[in-house]
JSON list of C-alpha atoms in Angstrom, two decimals:
[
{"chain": "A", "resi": 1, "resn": "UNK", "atom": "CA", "xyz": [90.98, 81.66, 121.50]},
{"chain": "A", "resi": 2, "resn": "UNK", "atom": "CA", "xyz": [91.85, 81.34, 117.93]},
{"chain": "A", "resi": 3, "resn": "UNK", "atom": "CA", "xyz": [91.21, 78.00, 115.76]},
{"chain": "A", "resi": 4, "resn": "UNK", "atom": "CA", "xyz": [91.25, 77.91, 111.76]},
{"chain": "A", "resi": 5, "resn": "UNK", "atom": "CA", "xyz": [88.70, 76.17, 110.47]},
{"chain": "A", "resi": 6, "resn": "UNK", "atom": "CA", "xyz": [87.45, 75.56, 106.98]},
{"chain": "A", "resi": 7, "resn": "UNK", "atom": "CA", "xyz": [86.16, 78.69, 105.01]},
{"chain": "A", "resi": 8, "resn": "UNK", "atom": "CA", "xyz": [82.47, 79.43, 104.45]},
{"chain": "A", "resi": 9, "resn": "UNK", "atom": "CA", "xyz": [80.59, 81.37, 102.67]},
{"chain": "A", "resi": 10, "resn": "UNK", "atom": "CA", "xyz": [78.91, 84.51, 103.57]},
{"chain": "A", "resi": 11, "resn": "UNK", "atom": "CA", "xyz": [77.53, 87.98, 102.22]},
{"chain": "A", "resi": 12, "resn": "UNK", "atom": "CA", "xyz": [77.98, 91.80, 103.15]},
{"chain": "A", "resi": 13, "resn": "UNK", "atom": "CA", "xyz": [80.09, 94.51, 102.56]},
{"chain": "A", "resi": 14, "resn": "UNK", "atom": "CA", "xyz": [83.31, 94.08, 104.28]},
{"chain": "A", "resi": 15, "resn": "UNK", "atom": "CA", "xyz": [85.30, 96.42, 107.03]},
{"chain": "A", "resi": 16, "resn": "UNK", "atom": "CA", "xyz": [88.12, 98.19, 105.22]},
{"chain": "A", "resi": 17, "resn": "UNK", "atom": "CA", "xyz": [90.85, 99.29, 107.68]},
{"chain": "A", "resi": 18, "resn": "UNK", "atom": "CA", "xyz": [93.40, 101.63, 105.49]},
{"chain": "A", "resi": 19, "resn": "UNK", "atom": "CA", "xyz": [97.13, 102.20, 106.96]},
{"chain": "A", "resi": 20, "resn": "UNK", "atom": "CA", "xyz": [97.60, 105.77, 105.99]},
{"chain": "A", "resi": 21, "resn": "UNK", "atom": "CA", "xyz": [101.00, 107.41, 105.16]},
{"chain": "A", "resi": 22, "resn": "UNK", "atom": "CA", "xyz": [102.11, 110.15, 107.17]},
{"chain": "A", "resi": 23, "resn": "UNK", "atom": "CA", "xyz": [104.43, 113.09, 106.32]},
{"chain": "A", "resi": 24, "resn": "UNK", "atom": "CA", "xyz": [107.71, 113.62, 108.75]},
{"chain": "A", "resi": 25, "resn": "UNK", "atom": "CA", "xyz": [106.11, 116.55, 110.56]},
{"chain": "A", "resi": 26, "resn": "UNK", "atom": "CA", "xyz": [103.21, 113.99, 111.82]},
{"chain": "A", "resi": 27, "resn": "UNK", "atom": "CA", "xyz": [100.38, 115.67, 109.66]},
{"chain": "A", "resi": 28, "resn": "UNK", "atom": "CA", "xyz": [98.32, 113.63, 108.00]},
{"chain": "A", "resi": 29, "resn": "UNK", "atom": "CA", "xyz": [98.37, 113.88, 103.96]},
{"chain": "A", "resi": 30, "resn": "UNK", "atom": "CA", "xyz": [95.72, 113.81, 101.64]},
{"chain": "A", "resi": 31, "resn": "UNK", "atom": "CA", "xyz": [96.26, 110.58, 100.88]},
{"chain": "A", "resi": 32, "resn": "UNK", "atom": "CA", "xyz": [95.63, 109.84, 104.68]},
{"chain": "A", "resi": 33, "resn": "UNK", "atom": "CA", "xyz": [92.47, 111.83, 104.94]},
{"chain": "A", "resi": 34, "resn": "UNK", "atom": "CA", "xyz": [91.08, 109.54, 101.84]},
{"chain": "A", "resi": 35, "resn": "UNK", "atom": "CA", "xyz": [92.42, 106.77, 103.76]},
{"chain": "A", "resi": 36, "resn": "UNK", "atom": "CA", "xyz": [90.28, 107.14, 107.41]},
{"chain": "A", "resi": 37, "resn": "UNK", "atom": "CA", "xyz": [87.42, 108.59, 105.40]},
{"chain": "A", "resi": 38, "resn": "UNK", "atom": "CA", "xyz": [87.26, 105.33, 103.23]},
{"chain": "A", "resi": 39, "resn": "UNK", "atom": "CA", "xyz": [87.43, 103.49, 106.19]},
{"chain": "A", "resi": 40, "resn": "UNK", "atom": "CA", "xyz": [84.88, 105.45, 107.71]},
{"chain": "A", "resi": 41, "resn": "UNK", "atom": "CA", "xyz": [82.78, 105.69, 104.98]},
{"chain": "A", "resi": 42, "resn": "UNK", "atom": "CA", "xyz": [82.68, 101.78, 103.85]},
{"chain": "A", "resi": 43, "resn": "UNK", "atom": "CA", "xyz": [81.73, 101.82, 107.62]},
{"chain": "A", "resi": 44, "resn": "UNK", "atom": "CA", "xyz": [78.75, 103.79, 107.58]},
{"chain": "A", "resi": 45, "resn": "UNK", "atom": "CA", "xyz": [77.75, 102.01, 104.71]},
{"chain": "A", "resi": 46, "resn": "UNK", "atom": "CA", "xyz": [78.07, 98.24, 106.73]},
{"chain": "A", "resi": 47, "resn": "UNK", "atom": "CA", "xyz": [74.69, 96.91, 106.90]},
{"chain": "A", "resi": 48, "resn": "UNK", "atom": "CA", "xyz": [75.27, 93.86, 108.88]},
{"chain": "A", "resi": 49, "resn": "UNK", "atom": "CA", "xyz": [74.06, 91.91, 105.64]},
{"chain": "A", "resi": 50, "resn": "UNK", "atom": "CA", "xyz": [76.71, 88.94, 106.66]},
{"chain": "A", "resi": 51, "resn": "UNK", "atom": "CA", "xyz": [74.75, 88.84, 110.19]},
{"chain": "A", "resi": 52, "resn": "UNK", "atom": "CA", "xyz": [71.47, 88.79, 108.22]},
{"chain": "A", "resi": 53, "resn": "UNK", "atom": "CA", "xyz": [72.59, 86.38, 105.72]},
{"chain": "A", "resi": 54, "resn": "UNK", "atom": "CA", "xyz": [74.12, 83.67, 108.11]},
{"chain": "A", "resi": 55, "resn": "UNK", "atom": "CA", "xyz": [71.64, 83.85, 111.37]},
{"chain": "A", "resi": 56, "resn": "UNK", "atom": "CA", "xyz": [69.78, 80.45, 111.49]},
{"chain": "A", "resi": 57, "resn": "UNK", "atom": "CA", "xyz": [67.25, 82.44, 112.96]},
{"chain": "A", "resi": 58, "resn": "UNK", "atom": "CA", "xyz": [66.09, 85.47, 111.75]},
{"chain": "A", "resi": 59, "resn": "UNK", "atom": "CA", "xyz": [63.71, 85.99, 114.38]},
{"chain": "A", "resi": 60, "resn": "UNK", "atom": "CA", "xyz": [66.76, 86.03, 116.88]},
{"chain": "A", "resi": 61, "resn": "UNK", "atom": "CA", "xyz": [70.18, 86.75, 115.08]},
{"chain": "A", "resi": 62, "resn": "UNK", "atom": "CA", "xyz": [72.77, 89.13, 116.91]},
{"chain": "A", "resi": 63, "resn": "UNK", "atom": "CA", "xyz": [72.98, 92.44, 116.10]},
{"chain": "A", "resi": 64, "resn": "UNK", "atom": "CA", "xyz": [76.51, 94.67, 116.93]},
{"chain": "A", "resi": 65, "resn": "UNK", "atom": "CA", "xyz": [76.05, 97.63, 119.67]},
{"chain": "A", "resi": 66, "resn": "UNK", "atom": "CA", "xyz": [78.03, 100.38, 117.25]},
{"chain": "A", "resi": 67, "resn": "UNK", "atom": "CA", "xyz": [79.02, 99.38, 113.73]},
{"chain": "A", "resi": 68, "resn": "UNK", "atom": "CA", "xyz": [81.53, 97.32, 113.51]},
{"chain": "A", "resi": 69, "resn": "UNK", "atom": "CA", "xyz": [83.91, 99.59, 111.47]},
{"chain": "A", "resi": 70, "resn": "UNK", "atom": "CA", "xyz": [83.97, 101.50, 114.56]},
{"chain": "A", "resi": 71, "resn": "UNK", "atom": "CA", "xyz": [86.35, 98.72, 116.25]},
{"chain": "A", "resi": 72, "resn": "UNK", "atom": "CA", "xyz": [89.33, 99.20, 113.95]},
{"chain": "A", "resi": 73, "resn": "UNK", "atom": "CA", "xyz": [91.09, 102.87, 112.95]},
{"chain": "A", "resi": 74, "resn": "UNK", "atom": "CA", "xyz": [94.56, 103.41, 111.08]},
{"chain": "A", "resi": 75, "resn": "UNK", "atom": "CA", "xyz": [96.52, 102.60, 114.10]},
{"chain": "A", "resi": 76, "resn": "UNK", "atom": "CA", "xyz": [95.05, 99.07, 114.55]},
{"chain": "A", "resi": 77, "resn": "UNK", "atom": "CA", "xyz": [97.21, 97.84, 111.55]},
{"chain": "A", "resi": 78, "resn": "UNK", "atom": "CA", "xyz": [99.66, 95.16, 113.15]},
{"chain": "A", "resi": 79, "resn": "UNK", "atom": "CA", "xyz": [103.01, 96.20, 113.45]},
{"chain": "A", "resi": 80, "resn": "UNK", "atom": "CA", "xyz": [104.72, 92.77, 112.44]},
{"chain": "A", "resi": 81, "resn": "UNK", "atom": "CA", "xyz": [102.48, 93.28, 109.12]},
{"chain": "A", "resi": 82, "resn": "UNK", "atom": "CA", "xyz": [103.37, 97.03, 108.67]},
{"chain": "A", "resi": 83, "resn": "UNK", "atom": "CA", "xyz": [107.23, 95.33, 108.13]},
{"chain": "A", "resi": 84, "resn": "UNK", "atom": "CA", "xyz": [106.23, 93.01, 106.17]},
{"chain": "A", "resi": 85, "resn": "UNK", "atom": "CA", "xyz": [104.74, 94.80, 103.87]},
{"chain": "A", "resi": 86, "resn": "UNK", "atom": "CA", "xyz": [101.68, 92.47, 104.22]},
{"chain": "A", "resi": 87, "resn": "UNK", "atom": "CA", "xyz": [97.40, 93.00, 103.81]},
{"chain": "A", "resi": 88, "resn": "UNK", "atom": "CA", "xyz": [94.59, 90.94, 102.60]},
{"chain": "A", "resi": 89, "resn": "UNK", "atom": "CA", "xyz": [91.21, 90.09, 104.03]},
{"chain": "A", "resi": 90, "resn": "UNK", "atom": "CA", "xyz": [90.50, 87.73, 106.73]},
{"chain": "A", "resi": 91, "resn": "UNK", "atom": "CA", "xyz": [86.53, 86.48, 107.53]},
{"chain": "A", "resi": 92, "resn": "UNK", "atom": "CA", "xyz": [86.19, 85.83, 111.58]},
{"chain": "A", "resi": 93, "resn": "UNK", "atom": "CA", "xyz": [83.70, 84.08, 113.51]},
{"chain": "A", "resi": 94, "resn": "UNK", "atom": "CA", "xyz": [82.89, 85.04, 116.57]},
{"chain": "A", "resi": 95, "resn": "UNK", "atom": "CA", "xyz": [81.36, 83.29, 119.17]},
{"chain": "A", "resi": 96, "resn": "UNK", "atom": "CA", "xyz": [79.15, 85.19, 121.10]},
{"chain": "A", "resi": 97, "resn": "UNK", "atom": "CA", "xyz": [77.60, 84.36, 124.61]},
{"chain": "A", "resi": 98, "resn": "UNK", "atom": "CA", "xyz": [73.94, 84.91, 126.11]},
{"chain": "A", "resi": 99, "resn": "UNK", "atom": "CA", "xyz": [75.06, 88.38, 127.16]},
{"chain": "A", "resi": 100, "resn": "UNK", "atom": "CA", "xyz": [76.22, 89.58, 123.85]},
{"chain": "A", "resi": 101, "resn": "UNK", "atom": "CA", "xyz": [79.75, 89.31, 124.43]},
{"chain": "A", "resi": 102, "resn": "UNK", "atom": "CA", "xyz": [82.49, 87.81, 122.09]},
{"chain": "A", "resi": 103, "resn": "UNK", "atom": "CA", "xyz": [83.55, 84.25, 124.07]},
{"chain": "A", "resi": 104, "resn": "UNK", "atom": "CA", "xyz": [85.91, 82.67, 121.48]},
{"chain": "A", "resi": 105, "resn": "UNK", "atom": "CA", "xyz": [87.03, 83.67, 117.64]},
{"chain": "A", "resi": 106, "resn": "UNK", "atom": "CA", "xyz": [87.92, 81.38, 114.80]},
{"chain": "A", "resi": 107, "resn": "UNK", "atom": "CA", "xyz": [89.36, 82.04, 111.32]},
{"chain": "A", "resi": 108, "resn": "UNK", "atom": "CA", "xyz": [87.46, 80.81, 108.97]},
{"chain": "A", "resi": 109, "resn": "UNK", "atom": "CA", "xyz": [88.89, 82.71, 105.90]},
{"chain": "A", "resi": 110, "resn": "UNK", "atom": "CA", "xyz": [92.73, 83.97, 106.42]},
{"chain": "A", "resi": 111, "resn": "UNK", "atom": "CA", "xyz": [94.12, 87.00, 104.95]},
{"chain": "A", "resi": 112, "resn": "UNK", "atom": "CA", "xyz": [97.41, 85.37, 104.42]},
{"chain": "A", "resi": 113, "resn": "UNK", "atom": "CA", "xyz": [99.26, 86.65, 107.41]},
{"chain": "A", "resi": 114, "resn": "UNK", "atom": "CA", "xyz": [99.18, 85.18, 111.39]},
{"chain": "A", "resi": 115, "resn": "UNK", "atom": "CA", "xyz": [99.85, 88.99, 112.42]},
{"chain": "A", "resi": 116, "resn": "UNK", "atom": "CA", "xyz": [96.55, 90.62, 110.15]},
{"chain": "A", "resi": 117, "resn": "UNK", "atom": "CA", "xyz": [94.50, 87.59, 111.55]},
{"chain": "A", "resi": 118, "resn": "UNK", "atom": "CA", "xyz": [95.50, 87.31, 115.19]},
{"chain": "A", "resi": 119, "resn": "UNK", "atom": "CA", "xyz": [94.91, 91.40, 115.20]},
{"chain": "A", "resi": 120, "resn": "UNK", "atom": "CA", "xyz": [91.58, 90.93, 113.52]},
{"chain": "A", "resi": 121, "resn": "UNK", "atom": "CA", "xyz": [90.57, 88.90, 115.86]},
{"chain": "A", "resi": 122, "resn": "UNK", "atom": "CA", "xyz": [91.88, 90.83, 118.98]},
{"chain": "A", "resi": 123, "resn": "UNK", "atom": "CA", "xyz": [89.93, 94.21, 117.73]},
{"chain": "A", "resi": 124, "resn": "UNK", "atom": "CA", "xyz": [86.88, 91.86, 117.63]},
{"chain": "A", "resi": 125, "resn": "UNK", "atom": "CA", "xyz": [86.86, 90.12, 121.08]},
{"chain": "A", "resi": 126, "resn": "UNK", "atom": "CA", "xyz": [88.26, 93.43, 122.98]},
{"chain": "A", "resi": 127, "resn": "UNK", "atom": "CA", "xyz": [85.45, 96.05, 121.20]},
{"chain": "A", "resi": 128, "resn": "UNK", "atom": "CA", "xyz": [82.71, 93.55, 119.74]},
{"chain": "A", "resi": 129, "resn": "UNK", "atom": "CA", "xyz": [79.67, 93.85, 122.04]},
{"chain": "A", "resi": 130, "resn": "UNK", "atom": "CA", "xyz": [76.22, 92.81, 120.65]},
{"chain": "A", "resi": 131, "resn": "UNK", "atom": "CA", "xyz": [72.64, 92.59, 121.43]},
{"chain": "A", "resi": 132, "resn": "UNK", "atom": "CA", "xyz": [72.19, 89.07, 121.94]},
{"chain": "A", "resi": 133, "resn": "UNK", "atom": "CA", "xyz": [70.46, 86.18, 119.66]},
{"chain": "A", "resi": 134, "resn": "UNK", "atom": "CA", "xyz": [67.18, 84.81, 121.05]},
{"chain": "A", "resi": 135, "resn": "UNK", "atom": "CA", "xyz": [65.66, 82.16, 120.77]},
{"chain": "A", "resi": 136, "resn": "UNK", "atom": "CA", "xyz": [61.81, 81.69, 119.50]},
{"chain": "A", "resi": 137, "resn": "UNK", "atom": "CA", "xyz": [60.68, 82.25, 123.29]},
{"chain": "A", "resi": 138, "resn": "UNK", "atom": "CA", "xyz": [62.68, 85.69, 123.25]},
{"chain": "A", "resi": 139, "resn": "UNK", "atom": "CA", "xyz": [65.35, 84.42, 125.64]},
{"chain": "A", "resi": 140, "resn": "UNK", "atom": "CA", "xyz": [68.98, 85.25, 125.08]},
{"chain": "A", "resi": 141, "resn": "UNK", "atom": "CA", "xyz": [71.07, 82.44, 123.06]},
{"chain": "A", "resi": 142, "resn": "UNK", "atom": "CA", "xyz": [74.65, 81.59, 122.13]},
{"chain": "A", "resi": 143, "resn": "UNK", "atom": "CA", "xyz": [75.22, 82.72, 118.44]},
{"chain": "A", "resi": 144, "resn": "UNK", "atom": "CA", "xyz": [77.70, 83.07, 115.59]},
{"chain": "A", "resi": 145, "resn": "UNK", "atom": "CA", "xyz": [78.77, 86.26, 113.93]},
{"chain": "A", "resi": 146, "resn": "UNK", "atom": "CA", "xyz": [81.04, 86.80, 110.50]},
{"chain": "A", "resi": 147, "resn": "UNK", "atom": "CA", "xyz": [83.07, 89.51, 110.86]},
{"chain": "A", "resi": 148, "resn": "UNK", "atom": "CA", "xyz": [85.04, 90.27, 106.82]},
{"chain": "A", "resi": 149, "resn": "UNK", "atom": "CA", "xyz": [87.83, 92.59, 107.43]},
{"chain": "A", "resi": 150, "resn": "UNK", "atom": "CA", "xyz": [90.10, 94.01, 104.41]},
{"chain": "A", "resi": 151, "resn": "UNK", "atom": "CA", "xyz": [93.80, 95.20, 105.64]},
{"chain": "A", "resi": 152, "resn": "UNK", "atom": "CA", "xyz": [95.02, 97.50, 102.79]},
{"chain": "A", "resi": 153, "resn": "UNK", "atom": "CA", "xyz": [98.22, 99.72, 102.90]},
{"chain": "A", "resi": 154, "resn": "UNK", "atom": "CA", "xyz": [98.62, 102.73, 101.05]},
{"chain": "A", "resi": 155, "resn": "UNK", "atom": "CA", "xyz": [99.65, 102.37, 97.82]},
{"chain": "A", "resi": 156, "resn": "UNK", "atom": "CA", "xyz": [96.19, 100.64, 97.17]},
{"chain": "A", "resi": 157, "resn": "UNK", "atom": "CA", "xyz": [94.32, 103.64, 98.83]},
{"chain": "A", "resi": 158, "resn": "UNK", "atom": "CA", "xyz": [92.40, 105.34, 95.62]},
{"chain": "A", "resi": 159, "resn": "UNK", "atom": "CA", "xyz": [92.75, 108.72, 95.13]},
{"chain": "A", "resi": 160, "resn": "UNK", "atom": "CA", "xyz": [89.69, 110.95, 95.14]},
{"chain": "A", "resi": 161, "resn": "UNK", "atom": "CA", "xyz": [89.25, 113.67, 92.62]},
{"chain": "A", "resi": 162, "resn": "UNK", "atom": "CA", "xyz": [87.77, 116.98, 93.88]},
{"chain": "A", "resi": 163, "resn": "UNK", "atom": "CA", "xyz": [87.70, 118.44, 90.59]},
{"chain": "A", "resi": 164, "resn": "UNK", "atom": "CA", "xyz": [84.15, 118.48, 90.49]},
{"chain": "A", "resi": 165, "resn": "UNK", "atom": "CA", "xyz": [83.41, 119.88, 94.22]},
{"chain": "A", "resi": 166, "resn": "UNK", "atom": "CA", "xyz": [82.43, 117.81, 97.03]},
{"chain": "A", "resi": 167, "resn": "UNK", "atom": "CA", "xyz": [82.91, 114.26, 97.35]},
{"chain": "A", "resi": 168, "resn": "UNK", "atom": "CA", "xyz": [80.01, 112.36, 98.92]},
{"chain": "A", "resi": 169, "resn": "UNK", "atom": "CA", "xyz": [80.85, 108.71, 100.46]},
{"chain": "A", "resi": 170, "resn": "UNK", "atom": "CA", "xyz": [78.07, 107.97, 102.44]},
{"chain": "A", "resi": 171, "resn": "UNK", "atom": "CA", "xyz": [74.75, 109.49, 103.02]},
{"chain": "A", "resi": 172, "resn": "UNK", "atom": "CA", "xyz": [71.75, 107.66, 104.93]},
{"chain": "A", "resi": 173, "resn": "UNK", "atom": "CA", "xyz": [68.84, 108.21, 106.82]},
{"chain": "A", "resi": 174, "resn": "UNK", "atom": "CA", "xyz": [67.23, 105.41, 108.19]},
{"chain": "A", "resi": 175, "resn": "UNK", "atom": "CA", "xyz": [63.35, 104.87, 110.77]},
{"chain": "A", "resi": 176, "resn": "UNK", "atom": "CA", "xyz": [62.72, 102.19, 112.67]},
{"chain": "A", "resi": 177, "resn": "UNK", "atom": "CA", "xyz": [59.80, 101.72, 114.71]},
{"chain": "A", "resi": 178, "resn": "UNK", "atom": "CA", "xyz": [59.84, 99.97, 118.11]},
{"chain": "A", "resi": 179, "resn": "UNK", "atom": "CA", "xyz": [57.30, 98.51, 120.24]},
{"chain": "A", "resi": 180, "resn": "UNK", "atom": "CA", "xyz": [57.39, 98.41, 123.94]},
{"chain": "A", "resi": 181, "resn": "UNK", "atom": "CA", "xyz": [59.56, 96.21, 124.84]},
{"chain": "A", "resi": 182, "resn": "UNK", "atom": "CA", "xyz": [62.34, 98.01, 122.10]},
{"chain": "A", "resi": 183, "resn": "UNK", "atom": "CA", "xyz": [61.85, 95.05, 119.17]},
{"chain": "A", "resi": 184, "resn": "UNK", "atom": "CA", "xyz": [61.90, 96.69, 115.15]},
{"chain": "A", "resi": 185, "resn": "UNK", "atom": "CA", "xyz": [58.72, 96.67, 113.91]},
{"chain": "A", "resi": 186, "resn": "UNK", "atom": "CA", "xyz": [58.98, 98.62, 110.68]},
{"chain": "A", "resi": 187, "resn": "UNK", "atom": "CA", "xyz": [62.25, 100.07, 108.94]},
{"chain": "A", "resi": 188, "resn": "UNK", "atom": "CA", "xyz": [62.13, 102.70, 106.68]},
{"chain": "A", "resi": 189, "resn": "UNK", "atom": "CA", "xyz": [64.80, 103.92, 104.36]},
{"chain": "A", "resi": 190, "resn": "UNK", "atom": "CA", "xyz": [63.98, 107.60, 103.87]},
{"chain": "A", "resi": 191, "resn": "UNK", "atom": "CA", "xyz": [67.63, 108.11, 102.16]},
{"chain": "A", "resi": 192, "resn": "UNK", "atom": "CA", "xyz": [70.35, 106.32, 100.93]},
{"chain": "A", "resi": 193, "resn": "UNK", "atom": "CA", "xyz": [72.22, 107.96, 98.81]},
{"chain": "A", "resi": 194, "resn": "UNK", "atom": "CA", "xyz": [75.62, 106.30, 96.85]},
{"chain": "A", "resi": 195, "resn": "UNK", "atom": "CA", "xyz": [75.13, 103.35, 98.71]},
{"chain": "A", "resi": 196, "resn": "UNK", "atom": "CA", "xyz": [73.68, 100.19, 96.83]},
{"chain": "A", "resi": 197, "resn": "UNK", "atom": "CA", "xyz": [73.39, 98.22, 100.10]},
{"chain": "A", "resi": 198, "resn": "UNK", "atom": "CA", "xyz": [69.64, 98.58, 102.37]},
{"chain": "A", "resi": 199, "resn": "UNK", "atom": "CA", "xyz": [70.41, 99.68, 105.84]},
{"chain": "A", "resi": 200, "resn": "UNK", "atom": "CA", "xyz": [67.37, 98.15, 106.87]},
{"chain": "A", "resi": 201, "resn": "UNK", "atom": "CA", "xyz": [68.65, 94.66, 105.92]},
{"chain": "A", "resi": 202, "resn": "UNK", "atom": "CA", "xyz": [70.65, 94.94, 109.43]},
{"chain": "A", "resi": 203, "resn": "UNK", "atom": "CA", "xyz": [67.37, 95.43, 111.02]},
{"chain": "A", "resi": 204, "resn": "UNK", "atom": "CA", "xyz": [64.40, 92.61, 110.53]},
{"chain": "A", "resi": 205, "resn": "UNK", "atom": "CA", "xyz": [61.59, 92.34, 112.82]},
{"chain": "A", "resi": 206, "resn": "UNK", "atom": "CA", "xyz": [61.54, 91.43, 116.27]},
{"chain": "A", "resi": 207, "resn": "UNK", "atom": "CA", "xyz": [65.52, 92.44, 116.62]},
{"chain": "A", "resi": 208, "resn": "UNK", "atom": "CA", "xyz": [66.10, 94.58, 119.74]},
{"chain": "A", "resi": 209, "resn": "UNK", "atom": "CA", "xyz": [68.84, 96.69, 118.79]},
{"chain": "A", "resi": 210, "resn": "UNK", "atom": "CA", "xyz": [68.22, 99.39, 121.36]},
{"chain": "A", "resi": 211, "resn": "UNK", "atom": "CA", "xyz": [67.09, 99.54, 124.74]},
{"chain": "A", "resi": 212, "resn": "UNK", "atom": "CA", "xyz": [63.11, 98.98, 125.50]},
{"chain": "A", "resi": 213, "resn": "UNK", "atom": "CA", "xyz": [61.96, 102.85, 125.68]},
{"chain": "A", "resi": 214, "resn": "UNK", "atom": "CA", "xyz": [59.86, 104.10, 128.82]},
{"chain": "A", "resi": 215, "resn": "UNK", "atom": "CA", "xyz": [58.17, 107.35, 129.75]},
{"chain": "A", "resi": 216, "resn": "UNK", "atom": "CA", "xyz": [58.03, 107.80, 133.84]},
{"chain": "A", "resi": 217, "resn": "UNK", "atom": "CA", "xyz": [58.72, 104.30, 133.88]},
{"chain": "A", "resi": 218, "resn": "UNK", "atom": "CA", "xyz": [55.78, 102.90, 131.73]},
{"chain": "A", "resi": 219, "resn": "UNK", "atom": "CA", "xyz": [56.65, 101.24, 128.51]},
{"chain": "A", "resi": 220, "resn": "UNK", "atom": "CA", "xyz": [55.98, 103.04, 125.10]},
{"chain": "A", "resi": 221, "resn": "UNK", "atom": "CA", "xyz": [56.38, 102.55, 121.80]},
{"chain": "A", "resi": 222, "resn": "UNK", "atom": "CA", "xyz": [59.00, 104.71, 120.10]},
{"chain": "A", "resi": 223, "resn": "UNK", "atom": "CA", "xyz": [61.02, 105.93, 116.36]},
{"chain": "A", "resi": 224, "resn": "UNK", "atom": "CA", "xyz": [64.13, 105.85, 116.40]},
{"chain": "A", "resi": 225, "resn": "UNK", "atom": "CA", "xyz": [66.20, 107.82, 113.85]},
{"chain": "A", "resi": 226, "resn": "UNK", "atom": "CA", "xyz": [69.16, 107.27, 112.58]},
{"chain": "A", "resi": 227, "resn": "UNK", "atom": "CA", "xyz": [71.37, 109.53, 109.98]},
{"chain": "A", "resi": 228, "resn": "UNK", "atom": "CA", "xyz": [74.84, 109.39, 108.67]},
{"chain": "A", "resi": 229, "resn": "UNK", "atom": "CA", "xyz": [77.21, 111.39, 106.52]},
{"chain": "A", "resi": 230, "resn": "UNK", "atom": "CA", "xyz": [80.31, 111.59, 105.32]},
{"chain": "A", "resi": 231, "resn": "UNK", "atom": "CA", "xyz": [81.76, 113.49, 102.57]},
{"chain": "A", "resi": 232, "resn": "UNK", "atom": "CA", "xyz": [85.03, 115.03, 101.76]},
{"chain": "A", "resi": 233, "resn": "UNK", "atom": "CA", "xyz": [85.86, 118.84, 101.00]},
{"chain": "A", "resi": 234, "resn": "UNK", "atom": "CA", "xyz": [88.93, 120.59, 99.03]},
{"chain": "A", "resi": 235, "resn": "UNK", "atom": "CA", "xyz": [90.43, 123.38, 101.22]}
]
């Protein structure tokens, strides 16, 4: 179901999906490869902060299964807005249900374009899963999440200069601690290289991203680590 409604305001880095060009043999050119590894790099570098920003209730706010970024790739771009020549960034809210699934999605901000907002929220409902809100007793709740997503076609894809050897985008390790029953207790950012944004901003205390951890079926508390890179490479 999608309504507009009035725009709000939110923070957090948005999802960039990139339309890449493609040479007549179907190989992918450089300007492609800078293309998906923008996307997947702006991706990596998501910390949920509009989720963090926006919950009423930090205690109990939803947190995504995979990052977001992982629901869109170059293909997702609309066709109808591929002819038209059309991008732009639309803000979603989703409305998600007691079992972390999406139930509804509303436009609050449009990107300018029915097709780039109806397939923004599409992507959402059909790949958005979450862990869901809770309430101050720790049972699941009905939430609200803001999903930013920036359609941008090729000629506005940067270039990326090699000249100088390797090209780092994204480069992150991040600890959490969990107790028994799998809530963040502690976050740690051992490294966070280019980014500005704190990874552990997506995960405040008592949040359950993960499943509760057990050894021969007894509860135990746990560390969970988590690294990501992505960098590009001249041939």
């Amino acid at each position: 179901m999608i309504r507009p409604v009035s725009a709000c305001q939110w923070q957090g880095t948005d999802v960039v999906v990139y339309r890449p060009r493609r040479a007549a043999t179907g190989a992918v050119n450089t300007g492609d490869i800078m293309g998906k590894a923008g996307w997947i790099a702006l991706g990596v570098l998501l910390s949920s902060q509009s989720t963090v920003a926006l919950a009423r209730n930090k205690e109990a706010e939803p947190v995504p299964l995979v990052n977001p970024a992982t629901w869109f790739d170059e293909d997702s771009y609309p066709p109808e807005a591929l002819r038209a020549g059309a991008q732009g960034r639309a803000v979603v809210r989703l409305t998600i249900d007691e079992h972390g699934t999406p139930s509804q999605c509303y436009v609050a901000v449009s990107a300018g374009n029915a097709a780039l907002d109806t397939g923004t929220c599409n992507l959402a409902m059909t790949h958005g899963r979450f862990t869901p809100a809770r309430d101050a007793h720790g049972n699941p709740r009905p939430s609200t999440y803001l999903l930013p997503v920036r359609w941008v076609l090729p000629e506005d894809v940067p270039e990326v200069d090699l000249g100088g050897g390797r090209h780092v985008f994204a480069d992150q390790i991040v600890k959490l601690s969990l107790d028994e029953t799998g809530a963040v207790t502690a976050c740690k950012t051992v490294k966070n290289a280019v980014s500005i944004l704190d990874p552990c901003s997506a995960y405040p205390k008592d949040v359950r991203p993960f499943g509760a951890p057990t050894r021969g079926g007894k509860p135990i508390p746990a560390t969970v680590t988590m690294t990501s890179q992505v960098y590009m490479d001249g041939d």
